[in-house]
Coordinates of C-alpha atoms in Angstrom, one line a residue:
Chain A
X1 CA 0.0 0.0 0.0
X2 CA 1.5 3.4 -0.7
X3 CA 1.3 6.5 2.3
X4 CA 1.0 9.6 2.5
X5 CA 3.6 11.1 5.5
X6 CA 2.5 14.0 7.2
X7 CA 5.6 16.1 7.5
X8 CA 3.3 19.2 9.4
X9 CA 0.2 18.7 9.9
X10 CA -1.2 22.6 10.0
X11 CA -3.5 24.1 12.6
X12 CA -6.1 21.0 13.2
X13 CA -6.2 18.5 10.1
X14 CA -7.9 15.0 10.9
X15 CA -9.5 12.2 8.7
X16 CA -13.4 13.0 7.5
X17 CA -15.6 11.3 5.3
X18 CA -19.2 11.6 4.9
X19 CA -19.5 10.4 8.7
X20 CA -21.6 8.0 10.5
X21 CA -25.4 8.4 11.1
X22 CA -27.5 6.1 12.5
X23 CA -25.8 6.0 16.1
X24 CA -27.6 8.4 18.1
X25 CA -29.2 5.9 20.3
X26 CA -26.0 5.5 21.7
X27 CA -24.9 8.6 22.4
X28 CA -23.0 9.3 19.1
X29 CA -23.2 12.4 16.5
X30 CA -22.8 11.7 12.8
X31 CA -19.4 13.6 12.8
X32 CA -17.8 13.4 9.2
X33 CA -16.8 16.6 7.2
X34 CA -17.7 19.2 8.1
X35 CA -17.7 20.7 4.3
X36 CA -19.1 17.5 2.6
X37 CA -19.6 19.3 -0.6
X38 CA -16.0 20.5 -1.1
X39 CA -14.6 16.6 -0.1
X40 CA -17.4 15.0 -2.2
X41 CA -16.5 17.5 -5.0
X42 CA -12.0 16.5 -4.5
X43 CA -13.2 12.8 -4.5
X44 CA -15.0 13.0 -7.7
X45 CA -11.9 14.5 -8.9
X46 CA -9.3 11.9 -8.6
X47 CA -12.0 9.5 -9.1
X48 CA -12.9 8.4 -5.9
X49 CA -16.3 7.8 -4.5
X50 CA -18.2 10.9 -2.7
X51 CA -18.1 7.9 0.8
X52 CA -14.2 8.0 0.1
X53 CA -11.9 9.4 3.5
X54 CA -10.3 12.3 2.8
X55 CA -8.0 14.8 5.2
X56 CA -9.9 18.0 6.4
X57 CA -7.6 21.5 6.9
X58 CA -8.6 23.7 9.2
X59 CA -7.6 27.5 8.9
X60 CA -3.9 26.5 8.1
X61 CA -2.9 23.7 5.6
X62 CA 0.1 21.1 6.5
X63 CA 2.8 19.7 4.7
X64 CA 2.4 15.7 2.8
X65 CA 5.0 13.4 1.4
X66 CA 3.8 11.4 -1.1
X67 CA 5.8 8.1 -1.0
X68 CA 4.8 6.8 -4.2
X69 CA 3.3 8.6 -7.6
X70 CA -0.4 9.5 -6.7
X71 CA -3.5 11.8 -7.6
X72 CA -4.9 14.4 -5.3
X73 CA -6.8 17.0 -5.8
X74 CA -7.9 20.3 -3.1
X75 CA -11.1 21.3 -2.4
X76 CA -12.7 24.3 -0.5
X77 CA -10.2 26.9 0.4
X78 CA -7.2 27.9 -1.1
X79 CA -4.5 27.2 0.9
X80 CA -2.0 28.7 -1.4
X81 CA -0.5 25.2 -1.9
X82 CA 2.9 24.0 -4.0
X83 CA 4.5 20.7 -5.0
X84 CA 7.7 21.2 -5.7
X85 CA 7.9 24.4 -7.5
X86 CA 4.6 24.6 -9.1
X87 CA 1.4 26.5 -7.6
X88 CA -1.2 24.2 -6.7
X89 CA -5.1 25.6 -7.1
X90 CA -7.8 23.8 -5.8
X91 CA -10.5 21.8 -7.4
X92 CA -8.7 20.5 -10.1
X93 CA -7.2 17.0 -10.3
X94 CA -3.0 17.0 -9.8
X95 CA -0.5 14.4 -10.4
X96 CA 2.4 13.9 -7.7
X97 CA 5.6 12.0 -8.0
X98 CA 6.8 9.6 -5.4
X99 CA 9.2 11.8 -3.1
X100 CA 7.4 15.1 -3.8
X101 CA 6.0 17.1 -1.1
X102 CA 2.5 19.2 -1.0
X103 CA 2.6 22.2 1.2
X104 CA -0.6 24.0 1.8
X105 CA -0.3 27.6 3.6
X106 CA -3.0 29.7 5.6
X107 CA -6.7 28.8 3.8
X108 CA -8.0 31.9 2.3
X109 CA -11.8 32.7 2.1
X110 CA -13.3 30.2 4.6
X111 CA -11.8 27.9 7.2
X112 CA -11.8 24.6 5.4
X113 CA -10.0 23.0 2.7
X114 CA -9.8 19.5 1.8
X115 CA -7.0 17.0 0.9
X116 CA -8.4 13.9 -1.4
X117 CA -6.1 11.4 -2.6
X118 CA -7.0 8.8 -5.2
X119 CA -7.5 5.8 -3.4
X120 CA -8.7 7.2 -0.6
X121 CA -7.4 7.3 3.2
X122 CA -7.3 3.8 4.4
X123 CA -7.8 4.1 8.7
X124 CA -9.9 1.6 10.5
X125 CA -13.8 2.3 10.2
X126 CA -15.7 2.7 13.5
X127 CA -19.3 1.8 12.3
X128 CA -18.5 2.3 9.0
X129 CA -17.2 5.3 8.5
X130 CA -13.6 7.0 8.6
X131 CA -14.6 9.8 10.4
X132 CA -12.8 11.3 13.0
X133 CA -15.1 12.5 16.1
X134 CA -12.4 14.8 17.8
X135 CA -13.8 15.2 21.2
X136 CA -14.3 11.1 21.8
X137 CA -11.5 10.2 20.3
X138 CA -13.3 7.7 18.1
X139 CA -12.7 7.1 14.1
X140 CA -10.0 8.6 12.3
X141 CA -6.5 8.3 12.9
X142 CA -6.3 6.5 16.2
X143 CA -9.2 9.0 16.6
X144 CA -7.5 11.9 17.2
X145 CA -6.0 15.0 15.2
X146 CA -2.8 14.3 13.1
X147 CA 0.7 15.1 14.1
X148 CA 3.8 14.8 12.0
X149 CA 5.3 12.1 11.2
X150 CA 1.9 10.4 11.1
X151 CA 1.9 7.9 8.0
X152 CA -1.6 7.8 6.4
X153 CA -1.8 4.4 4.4
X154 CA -3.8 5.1 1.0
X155 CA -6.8 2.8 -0.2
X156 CA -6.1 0.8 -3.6
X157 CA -8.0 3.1 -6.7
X158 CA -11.3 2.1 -7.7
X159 CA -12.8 1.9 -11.0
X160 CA -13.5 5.9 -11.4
X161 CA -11.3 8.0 -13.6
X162 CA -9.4 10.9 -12.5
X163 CA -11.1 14.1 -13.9
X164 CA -9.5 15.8 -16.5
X165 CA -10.5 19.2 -15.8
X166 CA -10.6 22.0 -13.1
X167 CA -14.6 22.5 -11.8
X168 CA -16.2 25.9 -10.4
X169 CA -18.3 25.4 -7.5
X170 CA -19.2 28.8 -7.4
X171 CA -22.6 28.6 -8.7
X172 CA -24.0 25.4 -6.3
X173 CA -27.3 26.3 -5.1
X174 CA -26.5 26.7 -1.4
X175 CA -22.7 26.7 -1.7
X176 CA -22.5 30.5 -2.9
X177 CA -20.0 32.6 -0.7
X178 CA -22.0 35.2 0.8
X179 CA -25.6 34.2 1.0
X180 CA -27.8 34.0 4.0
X181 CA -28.0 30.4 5.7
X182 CA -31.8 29.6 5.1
X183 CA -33.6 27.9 8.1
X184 CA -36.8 25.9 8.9
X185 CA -38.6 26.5 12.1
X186 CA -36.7 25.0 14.9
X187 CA -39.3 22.6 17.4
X188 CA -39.5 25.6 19.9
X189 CA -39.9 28.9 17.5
X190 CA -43.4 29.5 19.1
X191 CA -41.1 30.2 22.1
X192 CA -39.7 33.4 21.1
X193 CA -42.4 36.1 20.2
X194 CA -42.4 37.6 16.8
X195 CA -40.1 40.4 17.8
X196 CA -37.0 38.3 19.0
X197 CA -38.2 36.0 15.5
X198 CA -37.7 39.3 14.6
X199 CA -34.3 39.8 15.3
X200 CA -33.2 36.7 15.3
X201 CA -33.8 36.8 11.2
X202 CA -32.5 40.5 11.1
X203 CA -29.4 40.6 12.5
X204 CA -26.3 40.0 11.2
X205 CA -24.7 37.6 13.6
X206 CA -20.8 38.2 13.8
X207 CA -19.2 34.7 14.5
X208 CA -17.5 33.9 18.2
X209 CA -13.9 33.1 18.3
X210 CA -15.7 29.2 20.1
X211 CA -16.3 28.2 16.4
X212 CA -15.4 24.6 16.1
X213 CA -16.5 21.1 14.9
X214 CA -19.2 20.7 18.1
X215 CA -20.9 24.3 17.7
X216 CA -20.6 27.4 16.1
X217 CA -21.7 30.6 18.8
X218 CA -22.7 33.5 17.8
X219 CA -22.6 37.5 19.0
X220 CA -25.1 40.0 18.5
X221 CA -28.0 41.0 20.5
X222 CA -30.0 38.6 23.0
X223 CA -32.9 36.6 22.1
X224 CA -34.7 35.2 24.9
X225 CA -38.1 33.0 25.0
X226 CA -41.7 34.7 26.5
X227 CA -41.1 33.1 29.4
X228 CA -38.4 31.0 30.5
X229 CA -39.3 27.5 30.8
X230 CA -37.9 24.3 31.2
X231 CA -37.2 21.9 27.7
X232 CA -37.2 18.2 28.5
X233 CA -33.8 17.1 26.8
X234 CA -34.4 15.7 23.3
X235 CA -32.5 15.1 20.5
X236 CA -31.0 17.6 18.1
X237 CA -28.9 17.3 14.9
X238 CA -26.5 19.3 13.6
X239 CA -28.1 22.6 11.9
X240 CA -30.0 22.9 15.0
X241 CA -29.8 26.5 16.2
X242 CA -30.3 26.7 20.0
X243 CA -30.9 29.4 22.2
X244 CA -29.3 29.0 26.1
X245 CA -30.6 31.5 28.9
X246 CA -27.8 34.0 28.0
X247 CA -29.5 34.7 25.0
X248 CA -27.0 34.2 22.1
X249 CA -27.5 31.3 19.6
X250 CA -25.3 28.1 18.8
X251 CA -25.2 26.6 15.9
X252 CA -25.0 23.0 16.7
X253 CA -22.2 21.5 14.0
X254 CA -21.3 17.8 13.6
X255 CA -20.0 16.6 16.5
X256 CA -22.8 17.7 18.4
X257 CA -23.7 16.4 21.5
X258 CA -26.6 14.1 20.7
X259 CA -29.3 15.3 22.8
X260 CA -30.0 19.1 24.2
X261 CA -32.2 20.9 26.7
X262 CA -32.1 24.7 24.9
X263 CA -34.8 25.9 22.7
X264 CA -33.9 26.0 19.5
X265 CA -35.3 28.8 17.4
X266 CA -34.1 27.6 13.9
X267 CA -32.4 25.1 12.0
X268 CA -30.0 25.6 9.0
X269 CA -31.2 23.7 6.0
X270 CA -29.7 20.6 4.8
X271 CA -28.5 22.4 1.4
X272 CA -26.6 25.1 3.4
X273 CA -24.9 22.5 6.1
X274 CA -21.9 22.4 3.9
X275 CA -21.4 26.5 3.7
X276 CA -21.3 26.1 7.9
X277 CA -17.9 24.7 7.6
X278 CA -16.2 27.4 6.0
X279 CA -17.1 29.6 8.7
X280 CA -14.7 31.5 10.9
X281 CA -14.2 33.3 13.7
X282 CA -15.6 36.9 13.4
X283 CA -17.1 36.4 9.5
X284 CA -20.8 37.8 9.6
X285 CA -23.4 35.5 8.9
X286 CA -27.2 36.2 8.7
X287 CA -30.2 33.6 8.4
X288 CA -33.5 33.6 6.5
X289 CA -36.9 31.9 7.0
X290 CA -38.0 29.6 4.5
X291 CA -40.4 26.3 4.3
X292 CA -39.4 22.7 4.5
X293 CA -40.7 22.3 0.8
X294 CA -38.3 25.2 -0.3
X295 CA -35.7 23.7 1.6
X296 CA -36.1 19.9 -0.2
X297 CA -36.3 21.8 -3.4
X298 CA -32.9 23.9 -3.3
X299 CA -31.0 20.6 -2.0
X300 CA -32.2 18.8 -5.2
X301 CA -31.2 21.9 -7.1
X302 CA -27.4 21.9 -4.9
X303 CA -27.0 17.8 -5.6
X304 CA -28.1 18.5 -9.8
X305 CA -25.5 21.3 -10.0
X306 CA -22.5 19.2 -8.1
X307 CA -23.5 16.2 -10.8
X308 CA -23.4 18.7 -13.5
X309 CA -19.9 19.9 -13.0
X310 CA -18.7 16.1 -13.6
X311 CA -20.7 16.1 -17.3
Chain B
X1 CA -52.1 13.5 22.9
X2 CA -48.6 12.9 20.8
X3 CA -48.1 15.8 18.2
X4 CA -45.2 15.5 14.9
X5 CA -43.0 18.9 14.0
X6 CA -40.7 19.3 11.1
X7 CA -37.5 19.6 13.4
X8 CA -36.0 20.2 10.3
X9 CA -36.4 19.9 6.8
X10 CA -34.6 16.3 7.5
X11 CA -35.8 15.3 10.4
X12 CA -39.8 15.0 12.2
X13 CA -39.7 15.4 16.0
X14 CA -42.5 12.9 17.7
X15 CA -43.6 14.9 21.3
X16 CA -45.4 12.6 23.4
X17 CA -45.4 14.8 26.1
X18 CA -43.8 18.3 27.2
X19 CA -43.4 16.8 30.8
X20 CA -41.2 13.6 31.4
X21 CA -43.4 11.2 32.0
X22 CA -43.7 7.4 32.5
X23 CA -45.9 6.8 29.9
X24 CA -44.8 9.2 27.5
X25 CA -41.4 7.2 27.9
X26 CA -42.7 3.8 27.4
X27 CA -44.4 5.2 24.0
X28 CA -41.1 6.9 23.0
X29 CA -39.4 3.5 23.3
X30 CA -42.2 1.3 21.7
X31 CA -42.0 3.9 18.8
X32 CA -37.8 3.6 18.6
X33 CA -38.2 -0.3 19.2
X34 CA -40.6 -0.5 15.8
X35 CA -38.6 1.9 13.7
X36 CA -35.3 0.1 14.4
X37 CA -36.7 -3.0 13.7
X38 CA -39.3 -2.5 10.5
X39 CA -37.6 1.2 8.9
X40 CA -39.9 3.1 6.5
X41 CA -37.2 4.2 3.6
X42 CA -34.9 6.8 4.2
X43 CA -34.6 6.4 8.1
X44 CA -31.2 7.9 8.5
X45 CA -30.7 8.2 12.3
X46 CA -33.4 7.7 15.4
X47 CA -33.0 9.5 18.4
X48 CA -35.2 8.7 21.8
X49 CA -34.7 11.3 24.7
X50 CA -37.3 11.9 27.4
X51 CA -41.0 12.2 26.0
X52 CA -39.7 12.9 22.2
X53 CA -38.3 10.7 18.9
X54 CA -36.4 12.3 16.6
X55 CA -36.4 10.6 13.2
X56 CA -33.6 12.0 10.7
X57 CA -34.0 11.0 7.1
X58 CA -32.8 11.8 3.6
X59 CA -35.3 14.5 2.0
X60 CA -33.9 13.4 -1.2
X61 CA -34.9 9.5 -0.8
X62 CA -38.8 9.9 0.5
X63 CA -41.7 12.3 0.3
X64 CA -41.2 14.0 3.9
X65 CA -45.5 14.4 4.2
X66 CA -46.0 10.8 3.2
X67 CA -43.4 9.4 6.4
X68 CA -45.0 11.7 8.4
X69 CA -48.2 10.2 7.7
X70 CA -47.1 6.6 8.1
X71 CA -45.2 7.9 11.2
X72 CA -48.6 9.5 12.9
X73 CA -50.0 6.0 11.4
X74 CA -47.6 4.7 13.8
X75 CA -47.5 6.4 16.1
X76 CA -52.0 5.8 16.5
X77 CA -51.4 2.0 16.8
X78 CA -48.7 1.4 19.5
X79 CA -50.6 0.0 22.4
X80 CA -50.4 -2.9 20.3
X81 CA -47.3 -3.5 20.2
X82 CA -44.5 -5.5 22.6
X83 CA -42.4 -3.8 24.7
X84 CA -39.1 -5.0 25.0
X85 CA -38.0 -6.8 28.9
X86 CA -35.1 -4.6 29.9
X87 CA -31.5 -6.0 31.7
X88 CA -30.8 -5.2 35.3
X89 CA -27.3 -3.9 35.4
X90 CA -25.3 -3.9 38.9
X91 CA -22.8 -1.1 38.7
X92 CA -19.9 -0.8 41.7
X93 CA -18.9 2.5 42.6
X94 CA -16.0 4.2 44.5
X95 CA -17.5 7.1 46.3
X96 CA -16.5 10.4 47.2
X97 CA -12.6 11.2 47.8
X98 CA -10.7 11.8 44.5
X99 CA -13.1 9.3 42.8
X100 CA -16.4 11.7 43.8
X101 CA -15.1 15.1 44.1
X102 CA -18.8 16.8 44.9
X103 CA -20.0 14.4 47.3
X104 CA -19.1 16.3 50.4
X105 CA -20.8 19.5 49.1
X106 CA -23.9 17.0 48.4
X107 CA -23.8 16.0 52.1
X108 CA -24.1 19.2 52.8
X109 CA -26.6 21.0 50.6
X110 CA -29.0 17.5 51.6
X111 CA -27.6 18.0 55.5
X112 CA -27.1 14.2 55.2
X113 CA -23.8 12.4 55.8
X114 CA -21.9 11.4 53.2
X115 CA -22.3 7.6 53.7
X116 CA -26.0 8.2 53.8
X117 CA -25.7 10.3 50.3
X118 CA -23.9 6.7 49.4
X119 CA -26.4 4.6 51.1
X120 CA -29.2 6.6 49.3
X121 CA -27.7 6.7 45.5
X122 CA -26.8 3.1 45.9
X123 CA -30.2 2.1 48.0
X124 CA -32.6 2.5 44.6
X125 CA -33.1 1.0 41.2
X126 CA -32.9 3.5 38.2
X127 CA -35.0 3.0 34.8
X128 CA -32.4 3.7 32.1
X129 CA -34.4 6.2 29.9
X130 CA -32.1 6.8 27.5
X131 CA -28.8 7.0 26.1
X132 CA -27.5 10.4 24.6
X133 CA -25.3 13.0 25.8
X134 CA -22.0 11.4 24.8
X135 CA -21.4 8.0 23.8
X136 CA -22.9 5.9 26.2
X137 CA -24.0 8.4 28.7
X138 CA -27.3 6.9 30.3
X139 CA -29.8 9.3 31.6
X140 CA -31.3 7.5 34.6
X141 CA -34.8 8.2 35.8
X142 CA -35.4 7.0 40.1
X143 CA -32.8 9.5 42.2
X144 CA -34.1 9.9 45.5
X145 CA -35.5 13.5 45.7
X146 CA -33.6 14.2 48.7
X147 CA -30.2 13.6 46.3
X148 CA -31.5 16.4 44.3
X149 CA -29.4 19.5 43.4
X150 CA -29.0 21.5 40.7
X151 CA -25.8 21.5 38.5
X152 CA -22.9 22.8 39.5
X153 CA -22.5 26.2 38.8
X154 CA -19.5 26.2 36.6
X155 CA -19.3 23.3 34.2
X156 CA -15.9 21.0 34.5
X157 CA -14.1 21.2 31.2
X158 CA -12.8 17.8 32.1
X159 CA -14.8 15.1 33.5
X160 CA -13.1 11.9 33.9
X161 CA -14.6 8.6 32.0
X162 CA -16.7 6.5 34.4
X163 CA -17.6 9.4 36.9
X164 CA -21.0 8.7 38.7
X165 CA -22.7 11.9 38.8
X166 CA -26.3 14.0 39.8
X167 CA -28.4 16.5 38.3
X168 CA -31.7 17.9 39.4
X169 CA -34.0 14.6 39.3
X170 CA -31.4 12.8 36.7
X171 CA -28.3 10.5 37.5
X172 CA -25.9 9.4 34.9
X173 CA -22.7 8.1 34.5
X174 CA -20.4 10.2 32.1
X175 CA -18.2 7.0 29.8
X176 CA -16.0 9.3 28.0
X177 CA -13.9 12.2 28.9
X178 CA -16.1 15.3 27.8
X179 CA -17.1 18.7 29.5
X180 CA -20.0 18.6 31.9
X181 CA -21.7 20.5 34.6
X182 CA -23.2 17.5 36.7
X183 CA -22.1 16.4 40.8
X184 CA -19.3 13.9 40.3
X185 CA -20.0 12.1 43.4
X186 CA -18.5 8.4 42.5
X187 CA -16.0 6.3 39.7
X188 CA -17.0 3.5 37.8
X189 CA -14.6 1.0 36.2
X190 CA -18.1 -0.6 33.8
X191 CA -17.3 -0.1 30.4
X192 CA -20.6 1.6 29.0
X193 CA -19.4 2.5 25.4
X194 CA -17.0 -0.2 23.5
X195 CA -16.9 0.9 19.7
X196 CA -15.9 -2.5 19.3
X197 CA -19.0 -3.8 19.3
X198 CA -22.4 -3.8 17.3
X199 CA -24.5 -2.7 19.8
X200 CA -21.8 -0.2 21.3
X201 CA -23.7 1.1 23.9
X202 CA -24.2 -1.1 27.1
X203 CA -27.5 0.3 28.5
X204 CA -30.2 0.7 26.4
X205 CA -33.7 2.6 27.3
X206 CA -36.1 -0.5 29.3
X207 CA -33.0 -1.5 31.6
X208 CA -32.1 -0.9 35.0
X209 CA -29.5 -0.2 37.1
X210 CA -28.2 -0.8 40.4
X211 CA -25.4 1.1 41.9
X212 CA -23.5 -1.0 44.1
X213 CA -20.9 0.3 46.8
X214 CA -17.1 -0.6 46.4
X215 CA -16.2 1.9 48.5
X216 CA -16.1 5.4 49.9
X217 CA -13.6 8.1 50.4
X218 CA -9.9 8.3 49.4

């Protein structure tokens, strides 16, 4: 099997794939990455498949020795990356040559970029997935972030071909830079009156510097039920924006804790789960209502425009 | 009367009740029991707390308003089914000392000694209601109201795996290292989480648990 040797492994990089749902019986968020577009997007690149394992960068990119030739591709940020002495831009496929080394730099534009290899990240799957959930050390990389001199064994190729171009994402329904996150009506809405709904939906939210892979919190002006009252704990996915008694939201991300007691006022919509990720401290972010229906219909429209970039 | 909410638009939230209740428990877990073992399509994830279900699925496999409908279908026809016999787990504990750093301000917030605190925790059986939390962490319904106190007023950052610990009505037993702002009164060495295995949690909604003394202070 051929590696990939991490020689630094930047700011927080671990091992994601698409994660694993269907645990939370037992205490266990779905985890995976936290951009799923942009590492389904760098698999279909080198011709994985979207499931494949893939290394997620987190605000600054690492260094990777490639000990025999491979394929990779970046996807999400750009992390200013070279091999060798060429430039590396993300979302197109690359070649590498056994020996050569990939250094990403700071990520530019959002906080996540994506390493996929062809082949894949081989780790061990904890309930069938390659995921690493950071805070219980399960999944992953001996579930934990990597460090250098880490040596990531790579999967054998499937049948896919390596694209042979570079793809825009720019245009995915839901994955434009810039756009509100639209949200359905969380379980307790009819909590808050229609003037905290109010300003929940008006302000623009500035992002805390506690922004990680369990929650995203927010600043801005309280929001604050009626009346307090006490929520039976119940369980909540990621999306899920809750309101504690101090009055500033959290936006539950994917290693959530599985079950909550706060009201939640909102949740963000499946098709804009993916534009979460590239959040970072202090960026601006502002939501907007919409229906369930609208909701189904724009992540139809998001999973059409990722399968046309690959016509 | 049980009511469904679009949590989300991928996931319907079944409320049985807004209070914890007995029976709006056993209808939670005879829900969770039937959709675990005969799934509609595009059943992602199910998660049982207190007196709710949350079913996740995948808006782009099913018609979110038709599984609501064969949810509330469901959900109309439960007295008929089985309930599942829970387990009865004995669980030692090391109390207080380094192992339960907030029993001696439990002794004496309840004015009760702290082998009575022991003898009281350990003196019941707890219904395991359900799992969530952490991995593994079981949220256990049958703590003496004279044990309760609210959580601590600032959260640990750390709270060791296996620590035996009170909140307001609840006990619970954290498996994995992780933040949390409940009494840490007692250890554990019982594994409740092995990723190992299929089932990975140990305790499962239906059983109960028995805390067992292996000793106090130190």
């Amino acid at each position: 099997m051929s590696a990939l040797c991490v020689m630094a492994p930047g700011f927080l990089t671990t091992v994601q794939d698409l994660g694993r749902p269907g645990h939370a019986a037992a205490g266990v968020s779905a985890s995976g990455a936290a951009d799923p577009v942009a590492l389904r997007i760098g698999n279909r690149l080198v011709g994985n498949g979207d499931e494949d394992a893939g290394l997620e960068l987190t605000m600054v990119g690492g260094s990777f020795h490639f000990e025999a030739d491979g394929v990779f591709a970046l996807a999400g940020a750009d992390t200013g990356a070279r091999l060798g002495d060429r430039d590396v831009a993300p979302w197109r496929p690359c070649k590498a040559q056994a020996g050569e080394t990939l250094v990403c730099g700071a990520l530019r534009g959002v906080a996540r970029a994506y390493l996929c290899v062809r082949g894949g990240v081989a780790v061990p799957l904890v309930f069938g997935s390659a995921s690493t959930h950071l805070l219980t050390g399960l999944g992953g990389f001996e579930g934990r972030a990597l460090r250098a001199g880490d040596r990531l064994l790579l999967g054998s190729p499937g049948k896919g071909a390596t694209f042979d171009r570079a793809v825009d994402p720019s245009a995915i329904p839901g994955y434009r830079p810039g756009e509100p996150f639209r949200a359905t009506e969380g379980p307790q809405a009819s909590w808050f009156a229609p003037e905290a709904q109010a300003v929940f939906y008006d302000t623009r939210w500035r992002v805390a510097e506690a922004c990680d892979r369990m929650g995203i919190r927010l600043s801005g002006p309280s929001i604050r039920p009626v009346e307090p009252r006490e929520l039976a704990t119940e369980g909540v996915l990621s999306g899920a924006i809750q309101v504690p008694p101090g009055g500033l939201p959290i936006v539950l991300f994917v290693e959530h804790q599985t079950t909550g007691g706060y009201p939640k006022i909102a949740n963000v919509i499946a098709a804009d789960l993916a534009r979460l990720g590239g959040l970072r401290p202090r960026d601006t972010i502002r939501f907007e209502a919409i229906s369930v229906s609208a909701a189904r219909a724009l992540l139809r429209a998001q999973e059409e425009a990722i399968d046309a970039l690959f016509f | 009367m049980a009511r469904l909410v679009h949590a989300s638009d991928r996931a319907l939230l079944v409320v049985f009740d807004d209070a914890i209740t007995v029976a709006a428990g056993n209808d939670v877990r005879v829900l969770y029991e039937w959709l675990l073992n005969d799934p509609p399509a595009a059943i992602v994830d199910l998660h049982p707390a207190y007196a709710t279900l949350l079913i996740r699925y995948d808006p782009l496999r099913c018609d979110p308003d038709a599984l609501a409908r064969e949810i509330e279908h469901r959900v109309g026809s439960l007295s008929v089914r089985p309930v599942r016999n829970g387990q009865l787990f004995e669980i030692p504990v090391r109390y207080g000392g380094s192992h339960g750093p907030d029993l001696a301000e439990v002794a004496r917030a309840t004015g009760l000694r702290e082998d009575e605190v022991v003898a009281t925790h350990a003196g019941c059986v707890y219904d395991v209601r359900f799992v969530g939390f952490s991995p593994g962490f079981p949220y256990l319904a049958g703590l003496p109201e004279r044990l309760h106190r609210p959580r601590r007023e600032a959260p640990r950052s750390h709270v060791p795996a296996g620590s035996v610990a009170i909140a307001g009505a609840q006990a619970g037993i954290y498996p994995v290292r992780s933040p949390g702002g409940w009494n840490v009164i007692g250890q554990t060495d019982f594994i409740l989480f092995d990723s190992t295995r299929g089932s990975p949690a140990t305790l499962a909604p239906g059983d109960r648990v028995r805390f067992l003394v292996a000793g106090i202070g130190s």
